[in-house]
C-alpha atoms as a PDB file:
ATOM      1  CA  MET A   1      65.163  46.000 -10.790  1.00  0.00           C
ATOM      2  CA  ASP A   2      63.581  49.419 -10.407  1.00  0.00           C
ATOM      3  CA  LEU A   3      59.841  49.001  -9.845  1.00  0.00           C
ATOM      4  CA  ASN A   4      57.410  51.783  -9.092  1.00  0.00           C
ATOM      5  CA  MET A   5      55.302  50.037  -6.452  1.00  0.00           C
ATOM      6  CA  ASP A   6      51.926  51.369  -5.437  1.00  0.00           C
ATOM      7  CA  PRO A   7      48.909  49.891  -3.601  1.00  0.00           C
ATOM      8  CA  ASP A   8      47.371  48.827  -6.926  1.00  0.00           C
ATOM      9  CA  ASN A   9      50.286  46.742  -8.163  1.00  0.00           C
ATOM     10  CA  VAL A  10      52.301  45.557  -5.166  1.00  0.00           C
ATOM     11  CA  CYS A  11      50.225  42.393  -4.622  1.00  0.00           C
ATOM     12  CA  THR A  12      50.627  41.411  -8.286  1.00  0.00           C
ATOM     13  CA  ILE A  13      54.374  41.983  -8.034  1.00  0.00           C
ATOM     14  CA  LEU A  14      54.475  39.921  -4.807  1.00  0.00           C
ATOM     15  CA  ASP A  15      52.750  37.001  -6.522  1.00  0.00           C
ATOM     16  CA  GLN A  16      55.324  37.122  -9.333  1.00  0.00           C
ATOM     17  CA  ALA A  17      58.182  37.275  -6.829  1.00  0.00           C
ATOM     18  CA  ILE A  18      56.817  34.141  -5.132  1.00  0.00           C
ATOM     19  CA  ILE A  19      56.364  32.265  -8.448  1.00  0.00           C
ATOM     20  CA  PHE A  20      59.901  33.055  -9.648  1.00  0.00           C
ATOM     21  CA  ASP A  21      61.431  32.670  -6.173  1.00  0.00           C
ATOM     22  CA  CYS A  22      62.910  36.187  -6.175  1.00  0.00           C
ATOM     23  CA  ALA A  23      63.690  36.716  -2.501  1.00  0.00           C
ATOM     24  CA  ASP A  24      64.882  40.335  -2.839  1.00  0.00           C
ATOM     25  CA  LEU A  25      61.779  41.438  -4.727  1.00  0.00           C
ATOM     26  CA  ARG A  26      59.543  39.536  -2.320  1.00  0.00           C
ATOM     27  CA  SER A  27      61.190  41.343   0.600  1.00  0.00           C
ATOM     28  CA  LYS A  28      60.721  44.741  -1.052  1.00  0.00           C
ATOM     29  CA  CYS A  29      57.021  44.007  -1.664  1.00  0.00           C
ATOM     30  CA  LEU A  30      56.432  42.972   1.928  1.00  0.00           C
ATOM     31  CA  LYS A  31      58.256  46.006   3.249  1.00  0.00           C
ATOM     32  CA  TYR A  32      56.044  48.224   1.112  1.00  0.00           C
ATOM     33  CA  ILE A  33      52.920  46.421   2.350  1.00  0.00           C
ATOM     34  CA  THR A  34      53.918  46.904   6.009  1.00  0.00           C
ATOM     35  CA  ARG A  35      54.071  50.629   5.371  1.00  0.00           C
ATOM     36  CA  GLU A  36      50.995  51.016   3.166  1.00  0.00           C
ATOM     37  CA  SER A  37      48.832  48.312   4.785  1.00  0.00           C
ATOM     38  CA  LYS A  38      45.488  50.095   4.812  1.00  0.00           C
ATOM     39  CA  ASN A  39      45.823  51.377   1.235  1.00  0.00           C
ATOM     40  CA  VAL A  40      46.888  47.919   0.016  1.00  0.00           C
ATOM     41  CA  PHE A  41      43.883  46.312   1.731  1.00  0.00           C
ATOM     42  CA  LYS A  42      41.573  48.680  -0.178  1.00  0.00           C
ATOM     43  CA  SER A  43      43.075  47.852  -3.572  1.00  0.00           C
ATOM     44  CA  GLU A  44      41.631  45.602  -6.234  1.00  0.00           C
ATOM     45  CA  SER A  45      44.948  43.789  -6.542  1.00  0.00           C
ATOM     46  CA  PHE A  46      44.688  42.638  -2.922  1.00  0.00           C
ATOM     47  CA  LEU A  47      41.401  40.878  -3.722  1.00  0.00           C
ATOM     48  CA  GLU A  48      43.143  39.115  -6.619  1.00  0.00           C
ATOM     49  CA  ILE A  49      46.256  37.973  -4.774  1.00  0.00           C
ATOM     50  CA  THR A  50      46.940  34.247  -4.560  1.00  0.00           C
ATOM     51  CA  GLN A  51      46.537  32.340  -1.304  1.00  0.00           C
ATOM     52  CA  ALA A  52      50.332  31.982  -1.132  1.00  0.00           C
ATOM     53  CA  GLY A  53      50.656  35.768  -1.394  1.00  0.00           C
ATOM     54  CA  LEU A  54      47.976  36.301   1.246  1.00  0.00           C
ATOM     55  CA  LYS A  55      49.813  33.967   3.619  1.00  0.00           C
ATOM     56  CA  GLU A  56      53.041  35.928   3.128  1.00  0.00           C
ATOM     57  CA  ILE A  57      51.207  39.114   4.078  1.00  0.00           C
ATOM     58  CA  VAL A  58      49.300  37.762   7.080  1.00  0.00           C
ATOM     59  CA  GLN A  59      52.399  36.258   8.665  1.00  0.00           C
ATOM     60  CA  LEU A  60      54.129  39.655   8.812  1.00  0.00           C
ATOM     61  CA  CYS A  61      54.872  40.830  12.344  1.00  0.00           C
ATOM     62  CA  GLN A  62      54.643  44.556  11.424  1.00  0.00           C
ATOM     63  CA  PHE A  63      51.685  46.427  10.009  1.00  0.00           C
ATOM     64  CA  ASN A  64      50.302  49.933   9.748  1.00  0.00           C
ATOM     65  CA  ALA A  65      46.879  48.449  10.432  1.00  0.00           C
ATOM     66  CA  SER A  66      45.097  46.908  13.390  1.00  0.00           C
ATOM     67  CA  GLU A  67      44.388  43.193  13.784  1.00  0.00           C
ATOM     68  CA  ILE A  68      40.702  43.740  13.058  1.00  0.00           C
ATOM     69  CA  ASP A  69      41.675  45.488   9.807  1.00  0.00           C
ATOM     70  CA  ILE A  70      43.736  42.418   8.864  1.00  0.00           C
ATOM     71  CA  TYR A  71      40.872  40.067   9.656  1.00  0.00           C
ATOM     72  CA  LEU A  72      38.339  42.102   7.684  1.00  0.00           C
ATOM     73  CA  ALA A  73      40.731  42.297   4.697  1.00  0.00           C
ATOM     74  CA  CYS A  74      41.174  38.530   4.762  1.00  0.00           C
ATOM     75  CA  LYS A  75      37.424  38.031   5.013  1.00  0.00           C
ATOM     76  CA  GLN A  76      36.852  40.353   2.057  1.00  0.00           C
ATOM     77  CA  TRP A  77      39.474  38.478   0.039  1.00  0.00           C
ATOM     78  CA  ALA A  78      37.741  35.141   0.730  1.00  0.00           C
ATOM     79  CA  SER A  79      34.286  36.594   0.058  1.00  0.00           C
ATOM     80  CA  GLN A  80      35.477  37.791  -3.348  1.00  0.00           C
ATOM     81  CA  ARG A  81      36.740  34.320  -4.234  1.00  0.00           C
ATOM     82  CA  CYS A  82      33.471  32.779  -3.065  1.00  0.00           C
ATOM     83  CA  ALA A  83      31.470  35.234  -5.192  1.00  0.00           C
ATOM     84  CA  THR A  84      33.624  34.533  -8.251  1.00  0.00           C
ATOM     85  CA  ALA A  85      33.056  30.787  -7.823  1.00  0.00           C
ATOM     86  CA  GLY A  86      29.322  31.243  -7.255  1.00  0.00           C
ATOM     87  CA  ILE A  87      29.537  30.011  -3.684  1.00  0.00           C
ATOM     88  CA  GLN A  88      27.374  31.494  -0.959  1.00  0.00           C
ATOM     89  CA  GLN A  89      29.437  33.118   1.770  1.00  0.00           C
ATOM     90  CA  PRO A  90      28.662  31.738   5.232  1.00  0.00           C
ATOM     91  CA  GLY A  91      31.536  31.581   7.650  1.00  0.00           C
ATOM     92  CA  ARG A  92      32.423  28.002   6.832  1.00  0.00           C
ATOM     93  CA  ALA A  93      32.916  28.783   3.131  1.00  0.00           C
ATOM     94  CA  ILE A  94      35.045  31.853   3.951  1.00  0.00           C
ATOM     95  CA  ARG A  95      37.163  29.784   6.300  1.00  0.00           C
ATOM     96  CA  LYS A  96      37.680  27.118   3.654  1.00  0.00           C
ATOM     97  CA  GLU A  97      38.813  29.720   1.118  1.00  0.00           C
ATOM     98  CA  LEU A  98      41.243  31.275   3.599  1.00  0.00           C
ATOM     99  CA  GLY A  99      42.662  27.908   4.655  1.00  0.00           C
ATOM    100  CA  GLU A 100      43.692  26.808   8.107  1.00  0.00           C
ATOM    101  CA  GLU A 101      47.220  28.227   7.742  1.00  0.00           C
ATOM    102  CA  VAL A 102      45.955  31.757   7.115  1.00  0.00           C
ATOM    103  CA  ILE A 103      43.340  31.454   9.873  1.00  0.00           C
ATOM    104  CA  SER A 104      46.054  30.391  12.327  1.00  0.00           C
ATOM    105  CA  LEU A 105      48.110  33.484  11.453  1.00  0.00           C
ATOM    106  CA  ILE A 106      45.382  36.002  12.328  1.00  0.00           C
ATOM    107  CA  ARG A 107      46.050  37.174  15.869  1.00  0.00           C
ATOM    108  CA  PHE A 108      42.512  37.153  17.262  1.00  0.00           C
ATOM    109  CA  PRO A 109      43.625  37.486  20.930  1.00  0.00           C
ATOM    110  CA  ALA A 110      45.384  40.756  20.017  1.00  0.00           C
ATOM    111  CA  MET A 111      42.017  42.319  19.176  1.00  0.00           C
ATOM    112  CA  THR A 112      40.017  44.345  21.683  1.00  0.00           C
ATOM    113  CA  LEU A 113      37.054  42.829  23.469  1.00  0.00           C
ATOM    114  CA  ASP A 114      34.701  45.069  21.478  1.00  0.00           C
ATOM    115  CA  GLU A 115      36.263  44.023  18.160  1.00  0.00           C
ATOM    116  CA  MET A 116      35.823  40.380  19.025  1.00  0.00           C
ATOM    117  CA  SER A 117      32.268  40.720  20.324  1.00  0.00           C
ATOM    118  CA  ASP A 118      30.991  43.185  17.708  1.00  0.00           C
ATOM    119  CA  VAL A 119      32.667  41.696  14.613  1.00  0.00           C
ATOM    120  CA  VAL A 120      34.355  38.317  14.859  1.00  0.00           C
ATOM    121  CA  ALA A 121      31.840  36.727  17.218  1.00  0.00           C
ATOM    122  CA  LEU A 122      28.997  37.559  14.834  1.00  0.00           C
ATOM    123  CA  ASP A 123      30.714  35.655  12.005  1.00  0.00           C
ATOM    124  CA  ASP A 124      30.960  31.871  11.683  1.00  0.00           C
ATOM    125  CA  VAL A 125      34.575  31.928  10.596  1.00  0.00           C
ATOM    126  CA  LEU A 126      35.757  30.710  14.017  1.00  0.00           C
ATOM    127  CA  THR A 127      34.238  27.775  15.825  1.00  0.00           C
ATOM    128  CA  ASN A 128      32.399  28.423  19.091  1.00  0.00           C
ATOM    129  CA  GLU A 129      35.216  26.741  20.956  1.00  0.00           C
ATOM    130  CA  GLU A 130      37.783  29.030  19.296  1.00  0.00           C
ATOM    131  CA  LYS A 131      35.696  32.114  20.102  1.00  0.00           C
ATOM    132  CA  VAL A 132      35.420  31.144  23.764  1.00  0.00           C
ATOM    133  CA  SER A 133      39.187  30.537  24.015  1.00  0.00           C
ATOM    134  CA  VAL A 134      39.918  33.938  22.471  1.00  0.00           C
ATOM    135  CA  PHE A 135      37.465  35.729  24.791  1.00  0.00           C
ATOM    136  CA  ARG A 136      39.067  34.003  27.805  1.00  0.00           C
ATOM    137  CA  THR A 137      42.511  34.999  26.576  1.00  0.00           C
ATOM    138  CA  ILE A 138      41.529  38.664  26.240  1.00  0.00           C
ATOM    139  CA  ILE A 139      39.789  38.806  29.606  1.00  0.00           C
ATOM    140  CA  LYS A 140      42.348  36.828  31.657  1.00  0.00           C
ATOM    141  CA  LYS A 141      45.354  38.299  29.774  1.00  0.00           C
ATOM    142  CA  GLN A 142      46.795  34.815  29.481  1.00  0.00           C
ATOM    143  CA  ASN A 143      46.845  32.933  26.197  1.00  0.00           C
ATOM    144  CA  LEU A 144      44.306  30.108  26.419  1.00  0.00           C
ATOM    145  CA  SER A 145      43.823  29.855  22.644  1.00  0.00           C
ATOM    146  CA  LYS A 146      45.753  28.308  19.779  1.00  0.00           C
ATOM    147  CA  PHE A 147      46.279  31.709  18.157  1.00  0.00           C
ATOM    148  CA  ILE A 148      49.221  34.079  18.595  1.00  0.00           C
ATOM    149  CA  ASP A 149      48.346  36.641  21.251  1.00  0.00           C
ATOM    150  CA  GLU A 150      51.289  39.017  20.859  1.00  0.00           C
ATOM    151  CA  PRO A 151      50.194  42.237  19.103  1.00  0.00           C
ATOM    152  CA  ARG A 152      51.950  43.058  15.859  1.00  0.00           C
ATOM    153  CA  LYS A 153      54.323  45.981  15.921  1.00  0.00           C
ATOM    154  CA  LEU A 154      53.285  49.164  14.219  1.00  0.00           C
ATOM    155  CA  ALA A 155      55.474  49.860  11.202  1.00  0.00           C
ATOM    156  CA  SER A 156      55.625  53.550  12.053  1.00  0.00           C
ATOM    157  CA  LYS A 157      56.031  55.900  15.015  1.00  0.00           C
ATOM    158  CA  LYS A 158      54.704  59.434  15.284  1.00  0.00           C
ATOM    159  CA  CYS A 159      57.464  62.051  15.700  1.00  0.00           C
ATOM    160  CA  MET A 160      57.306  65.831  15.820  1.00  0.00           C
ATOM    161  CA  PHE A 161      59.550  68.000  13.660  1.00  0.00           C
ATOM    162  CA  TYR A 162      59.611  71.563  15.015  1.00  0.00           C
ATOM    163  CA  ARG A 163      61.041  74.207  12.687  1.00  0.00           C
ATOM    164  CA  CYS A 164      60.271  77.115  15.043  1.00  0.00           C
ATOM    165  CA  LYS A 165      62.960  78.155  17.570  1.00  0.00           C
ATOM    166  CA  THR A 166      61.362  81.364  18.870  1.00  0.00           C
ATOM    167  CA  ILE A 167      57.714  82.476  18.903  1.00  0.00           C
ATOM    168  CA  ALA A 168      56.793  86.120  18.342  1.00  0.00           C
ATOM    169  CA  SER A 169      53.743  88.161  17.334  1.00  0.00           C
ATOM    170  CA  PRO A 170      51.772  89.538  15.648  1.00  0.00           C
ATOM    171  CA  TRP A 171      51.141  87.981  12.244  1.00  0.00           C
ATOM    172  CA  ALA A 172      48.383  89.579  10.212  1.00  0.00           C
ATOM    173  CA  TYR A 173      46.230  88.096   7.442  1.00  0.00           C
ATOM    174  CA  ASN A 174      45.039  90.068   4.455  1.00  0.00           C
ATOM    175  CA  GLY A 175      43.757  87.229   2.229  1.00  0.00           C
ATOM    176  CA  GLY A 176      47.236  86.423   0.948  1.00  0.00           C
ATOM    177  CA  GLN A 177      48.913  83.043   0.928  1.00  0.00           C
ATOM    178  CA  ASP A 178      51.438  81.634   3.396  1.00  0.00           C
ATOM    179  CA  GLY A 179      53.488  78.743   2.119  1.00  0.00           C
ATOM    180  CA  LEU A 180      56.568  76.659   2.744  1.00  0.00           C
ATOM    181  CA  SER A 181      58.261  73.840   0.819  1.00  0.00           C
ATOM    182  CA  PHE A 182      60.210  70.906   2.215  1.00  0.00           C
ATOM    183  CA  MET A 183      61.941  67.612   1.467  1.00  0.00           C
ATOM    184  CA  VAL A 184      62.420  64.470   3.574  1.00  0.00           C
ATOM    185  CA  SER A 185      65.503  62.265   3.597  1.00  0.00           C
ATOM    186  CA  GLU A 186      63.503  58.997   3.876  1.00  0.00           C
ATOM    187  CA  ASP A 187      60.014  57.835   2.924  1.00  0.00           C
ATOM    188  CA  CYS A 188      57.521  58.655   5.689  1.00  0.00           C
ATOM    189  CA  VAL A 189      53.961  59.851   6.263  1.00  0.00           C
ATOM    190  CA  LEU A 190      52.676  63.345   7.084  1.00  0.00           C
ATOM    191  CA  SER A 191      49.742  63.111   9.485  1.00  0.00           C
ATOM    192  CA  ALA A 192      49.302  66.546  11.104  1.00  0.00           C
ATOM    193  CA  LEU A 193      50.559  70.153  11.174  1.00  0.00           C
ATOM    194  CA  ASP A 194      51.274  72.227  14.286  1.00  0.00           C
ATOM    195  CA  MET A 195      49.633  75.574  13.510  1.00  0.00           C
ATOM    196  CA  PHE A 196      49.681  79.006  15.199  1.00  0.00           C
ATOM    197  CA  LEU A 197      46.548  80.258  16.989  1.00  0.00           C
ATOM    198  CA  PRO A 198      45.074  83.795  17.246  1.00  0.00           C
ATOM    199  CA  GLU A 199      46.391  86.188  19.902  1.00  0.00           C
ATOM    200  CA  ILE A 200      42.909  87.421  20.784  1.00  0.00           C
ATOM    201  CA  GLU A 201      39.329  86.129  20.879  1.00  0.00           C
ATOM    202  CA  GLY A 202      38.127  84.875  17.502  1.00  0.00           C
ATOM    203  CA  ALA A 203      39.262  82.438  14.838  1.00  0.00           C
ATOM    204  CA  VAL A 204      41.045  82.415  11.508  1.00  0.00           C
ATOM    205  CA  GLU A 205      39.398  80.380   8.772  1.00  0.00           C
ATOM    206  CA  GLY A 206      40.375  79.341   5.273  1.00  0.00           C
ATOM    207  CA  ILE A 207      41.970  76.586   3.233  1.00  0.00           C
ATOM    208  CA  LEU A 208      44.983  74.356   3.861  1.00  0.00           C
ATOM    209  CA  GLU A 209      46.704  72.529   0.978  1.00  0.00           C
ATOM    210  CA  ILE A 210      49.497  69.936   0.669  1.00  0.00           C
ATOM    211  CA  LEU A 211      51.248  69.619  -2.694  1.00  0.00           C
ATOM    212  CA  GLU A 212      53.561  66.992  -4.119  1.00  0.00           C
ATOM    213  CA  GLY A 213      55.586  68.696  -6.819  1.00  0.00           C
ATOM    214  CA  THR A 214      53.043  70.974  -8.459  1.00  0.00           C
ATOM    215  CA  SER A 215      50.014  68.745  -7.765  1.00  0.00           C
ATOM    216  CA  ILE A 216      47.622  69.297  -4.871  1.00  0.00           C
ATOM    217  CA  VAL A 217      47.360  65.970  -3.038  1.00  0.00           C
ATOM    218  CA  HIS A 218      45.325  67.173  -0.039  1.00  0.00           C
ATOM    219  CA  LYS A 219      42.972  70.075   0.635  1.00  0.00           C
ATOM    220  CA  GLN A 220      40.882  70.816   3.717  1.00  0.00           C
ATOM    221  CA  LYS A 221      39.038  73.609   5.418  1.00  0.00           C
ATOM    222  CA  LEU A 222      40.967  75.204   8.260  1.00  0.00           C
ATOM    223  CA  LYS A 223      39.681  76.877  11.416  1.00  0.00           C
ATOM    224  CA  LEU A 224      42.039  77.939  14.195  1.00  0.00           C
ATOM    225  CA  ALA A 225      40.355  79.411  17.272  1.00  0.00           C
ATOM    226  CA  TYR A 226      41.821  81.424  20.127  1.00  0.00           C
ATOM    227  CA  SER A 227      42.551  79.375  23.248  1.00  0.00           C
ATOM    228  CA  ALA A 228      43.766  81.089  26.409  1.00  0.00           C
ATOM    229  CA  GLY A 229      47.334  80.143  27.212  1.00  0.00           C
ATOM    230  CA  LEU A 230      47.971  78.340  23.921  1.00  0.00           C
ATOM    231  CA  LYS A 231      49.979  79.700  21.013  1.00  0.00           C
ATOM    232  CA  HIS A 232      49.731  76.749  18.631  1.00  0.00           C
ATOM    233  CA  GLU A 233      47.891  73.401  18.260  1.00  0.00           C
ATOM    234  CA  LEU A 234      48.189  70.201  16.284  1.00  0.00           C
ATOM    235  CA  VAL A 235      45.799  69.996  13.336  1.00  0.00           C
ATOM    236  CA  PRO A 236      45.178  66.455  12.004  1.00  0.00           C
ATOM    237  CA  LEU A 237      45.020  66.153   8.213  1.00  0.00           C
ATOM    238  CA  GLY A 238      42.278  63.573   8.326  1.00  0.00           C
ATOM    239  CA  THR A 239      44.173  61.393   5.866  1.00  0.00           C
ATOM    240  CA  ASP A 240      47.804  60.335   5.871  1.00  0.00           C
ATOM    241  CA  ILE A 241      49.983  61.835   3.142  1.00  0.00           C
ATOM    242  CA  THR A 242      52.829  59.571   2.023  1.00  0.00           C
ATOM    243  CA  LEU A 243      56.059  61.520   1.516  1.00  0.00           C
ATOM    244  CA  ARG A 244      58.787  60.186  -0.761  1.00  0.00           C
ATOM    245  CA  GLN A 245      62.447  61.035  -0.443  1.00  0.00           C
ATOM    246  CA  ARG A 246      63.886  63.393  -3.079  1.00  0.00           C
ATOM    247  CA  MET A 247      60.425  64.803  -3.836  1.00  0.00           C
ATOM    248  CA  ILE A 248      59.564  68.415  -3.041  1.00  0.00           C
ATOM    249  CA  TYR A 249      56.409  68.992  -1.015  1.00  0.00           C
ATOM    250  CA  SER A 250      54.671  72.231  -0.150  1.00  0.00           C
ATOM    251  CA  VAL A 251      52.163  73.367   2.471  1.00  0.00           C
ATOM    252  CA  ARG A 252      50.001  76.398   1.759  1.00  0.00           C
ATOM    253  CA  GLN A 253      47.265  78.232   3.614  1.00  0.00           C
ATOM    254  CA  ARG A 254      44.940  81.058   2.701  1.00  0.00           C
ATOM    255  CA  VAL A 255      43.057  82.335   5.746  1.00  0.00           C
ATOM    256  CA  ASN A 256      41.415  85.448   7.151  1.00  0.00           C
ATOM    257  CA  GLY A 257      40.866  86.520  10.718  1.00  0.00           C
ATOM    258  CA  PRO A 258      42.598  88.132  13.699  1.00  0.00           C
ATOM    259  CA  ASN A 259      46.358  88.320  14.203  1.00  0.00           C
ATOM    260  CA  VAL A 260      48.090  85.067  15.175  1.00  0.00           C
ATOM    261  CA  HIS A 261      51.435  84.095  16.671  1.00  0.00           C
ATOM    262  CA  ARG A 262      54.381  83.357  14.409  1.00  0.00           C
ATOM    263  CA  CYS A 263      57.898  81.919  14.180  1.00  0.00           C
ATOM    264  CA  TYR A 264      60.537  84.575  14.720  1.00  0.00           C
ATOM    265  CA  LEU A 265      63.594  82.299  14.390  1.00  0.00           C
ATOM    266  CA  THR A 266      63.519  78.942  12.598  1.00  0.00           C
ATOM    267  CA  GLU A 267      65.695  76.012  11.637  1.00  0.00           C
ATOM    268  CA  PRO A 268      66.038  75.037   7.952  1.00  0.00           C
ATOM    269  CA  ARG A 269      66.802  71.419   8.856  1.00  0.00           C
ATOM    270  CA  VAL A 270      65.406  69.272  11.643  1.00  0.00           C
ATOM    271  CA  SER A 271      66.453  65.679  12.266  1.00  0.00           C
ATOM    272  CA  VAL A 272      64.666  62.982  14.311  1.00  0.00           C
ATOM    273  CA  ASN A 273      65.797  59.348  14.530  1.00  0.00           C
ATOM    274  CA  GLY A 274      68.015  59.726  11.486  1.00  0.00           C
ATOM    275  CA  MET A 275      65.282  61.281   9.321  1.00  0.00           C
ATOM    276  CA  THR A 276      65.761  64.897   8.202  1.00  0.00           C
ATOM    277  CA  MET A 277      63.253  67.479   7.026  1.00  0.00           C
ATOM    278  CA  THR A 278      64.797  70.273   4.942  1.00  0.00           C
ATOM    279  CA  PHE A 279      62.750  73.448   4.577  1.00  0.00           C
ATOM    280  CA  CYS A 280      62.896  76.176   1.921  1.00  0.00           C
ATOM    281  CA  ASP A 281      60.858  79.056   0.574  1.00  0.00           C
ATOM    282  CA  LEU A 282      57.651  78.091  -1.202  1.00  0.00           C
ATOM    283  CA  LYS A 283      58.408  76.524  -4.603  1.00  0.00           C
ATOM    284  CA  VAL A 284      54.872  76.402  -5.984  1.00  0.00           C
ATOM    285  CA  GLY A 285      53.016  79.690  -6.103  1.00  0.00           C
ATOM    286  CA  THR A 286      53.921  82.695  -3.980  1.00  0.00           C
ATOM    287  CA  SER A 287      53.983  83.157  -0.228  1.00  0.00           C
ATOM    288  CA  ASP A 288      52.752  86.733  -0.549  1.00  0.00           C
ATOM    289  CA  ASN A 289      51.615  86.911   3.080  1.00  0.00           C
ATOM    290  CA  GLY A 290      55.242  86.663   4.209  1.00  0.00           C
ATOM    291  CA  THR A 291      56.044  83.132   5.428  1.00  0.00           C
ATOM    292  CA  SER A 292      59.531  82.013   4.444  1.00  0.00           C
ATOM    293  CA  VAL A 293      62.154  79.509   5.530  1.00  0.00           C
ATOM    294  CA  THR A 294      63.333  82.004   8.187  1.00  0.00           C
ATOM    295  CA  ASN A 295      60.034  83.125   9.738  1.00  0.00           C
ATOM    296  CA  GLY A 296      56.257  83.079   9.612  1.00  0.00           C
ATOM    297  CA  GLN A 297      53.726  80.252   9.932  1.00  0.00           C
ATOM    298  CA  PHE A 298      53.830  76.442  10.377  1.00  0.00           C
ATOM    299  CA  TYR A 299      55.262  75.742  13.828  1.00  0.00           C
ATOM    300  CA  GLY A 300      55.862  72.015  13.294  1.00  0.00           C
ATOM    301  CA  PHE A 301      55.056  68.824  11.420  1.00  0.00           C
ATOM    302  CA  GLU A 302      53.880  65.439  12.706  1.00  0.00           C
ATOM    303  CA  LEU A 303      55.444  62.626  10.694  1.00  0.00           C
ATOM    304  CA  LYS A 304      55.074  58.869  10.976  1.00  0.00           C
ATOM    305  CA  LEU A 305      58.517  57.390  10.581  1.00  0.00           C
ATOM    306  CA  PHE A 306      59.084  53.828   9.459  1.00  0.00           C
ATOM    307  CA  VAL A 307      61.280  52.948  12.437  1.00  0.00           C
ATOM    308  CA  ASP A 308      60.967  50.896  15.624  1.00  0.00           C
ATOM    309  CA  ASP A 309      62.757  53.298  18.006  1.00  0.00           C
ATOM    310  CA  ASP A 310      60.779  55.656  20.196  1.00  0.00           C
ATOM    311  CA  CYS A 311      60.927  59.355  19.429  1.00  0.00           C
ATOM    312  CA  GLY A 312      62.225  61.904  21.835  1.00  0.00           C
ATOM    313  CA  GLU A 313      60.023  64.780  22.927  1.00  0.00           C
ATOM    314  CA  ARG A 314      61.686  67.003  20.345  1.00  0.00           C
ATOM    315  CA  GLY A 315      63.992  66.318  17.449  1.00  0.00           C
ATOM    316  CA  GLU A 316      67.693  66.948  17.380  1.00  0.00           C
ATOM    317  CA  ILE A 317      68.087  70.337  15.724  1.00  0.00           C
ATOM    318  CA  LEU A 318      70.697  70.737  13.008  1.00  0.00           C
ATOM    319  CA  HIS A 319      71.994  74.320  12.893  1.00  0.00           C
ATOM    320  CA  THR A 320      73.204  74.368   9.290  1.00  0.00           C
ATOM    321  CA  PHE A 321      71.688  76.963   6.985  1.00  0.00           C
ATOM    322  CA  SER A 322      71.877  76.596   3.210  1.00  0.00           C
ATOM    323  CA  GLY A 323      71.297  80.201   2.327  1.00  0.00           C
ATOM    324  CA  ALA A 324      68.244  82.341   2.876  1.00  0.00           C
ATOM    325  CA  SER A 325      66.036  80.050   0.834  1.00  0.00           C
ATOM    326  CA  GLY A 326      67.004  76.816   2.629  1.00  0.00           C
ATOM    327  CA  GLY A 327      68.209  73.605   1.071  1.00  0.00           C
ATOM    328  CA  CYS A 328      65.445  72.378  -1.230  1.00  0.00           C
ATOM    329  CA  GLU A 329      66.507  71.572  -4.753  1.00  0.00           C
ATOM    330  CA  GLY A 330      64.448  70.118  -7.572  1.00  0.00           C
ATOM    331  CA  ILE A 331      61.399  71.497  -9.289  1.00  0.00           C
ATOM    332  CA  ASN A 332      61.260  74.908 -10.887  1.00  0.00           C
ATOM    333  CA  PRO A 333      59.459  77.380  -8.595  1.00  0.00           C
ATOM    334  CA  LYS A 334      57.856  79.222 -11.515  1.00  0.00           C
ATOM    335  CA  ALA A 335      54.573  77.312 -11.351  1.00  0.00           C
ATOM    336  CA  ASN A 336      51.851  79.495  -9.807  1.00  0.00           C
ATOM    337  CA  VAL A 337      49.263  76.907  -8.857  1.00  0.00           C
END
């Protein structure tokens, strides 16, 4: 079965998998939810999931969300059910809707002291006795409660993919566009870009874009200021960008300002923990300021990989070129977005 899962339908699919006892589909849904936890929690379909489906989610040992996020999502789910039934929503009613099994699966002792005191303690979902036992567990670092105290594992690890082998200078800006396209061998998340800084006092400013195919999926203002002794810095995107295997993605920037550092020699493929990024010349629009697969801007990429192993300081570099334009194949580069 080939299903196009997204945060808005995965909970509905999970419910159907439970009803029809389809173990393989259920497993695929739960795997998707571990990776897209925060987006799933924000979806309407999460609020409509059955209690059986909610239990399947809350008993997962891996999430890309914190324990307080899980608690608040469960509370919102129960509040929605109370509102639909015309029931007022004090803590007791929310607890009844969640059920004791779901309550027991929330790992309250894995929360921080501030999360417990500023959020959970102000609700009436837990009894006073339960709250005290959780507080004692957090403070004494010994489980004195009935809840699981082991933190859930994150479903992703941050890893750096550096395409730049040698740094040179200068790189001038004239209002043109620098761009680069790439593919990933496995689904992952793009969270930050390692960008070059000015050589001298001042800052370059402009726009940074991320594209999936020919569609812009992220756009933000960019300001890179000179910093003595530094040639590049990590720039968070502000929002995670999910990358799918076999899709072509592009990063583009249009900035003005003083000369910056640049890549002089690059690698067209970089592999970390079995996941490979393949770079190529910009496929969407033109890189008329000069960046290409062999030189220019974009020092590195921070990806969140869906693996349990720790990343090394740098990725294993693969020294295989696929021609001057790299190894991306797929969409027609004619689009000038």
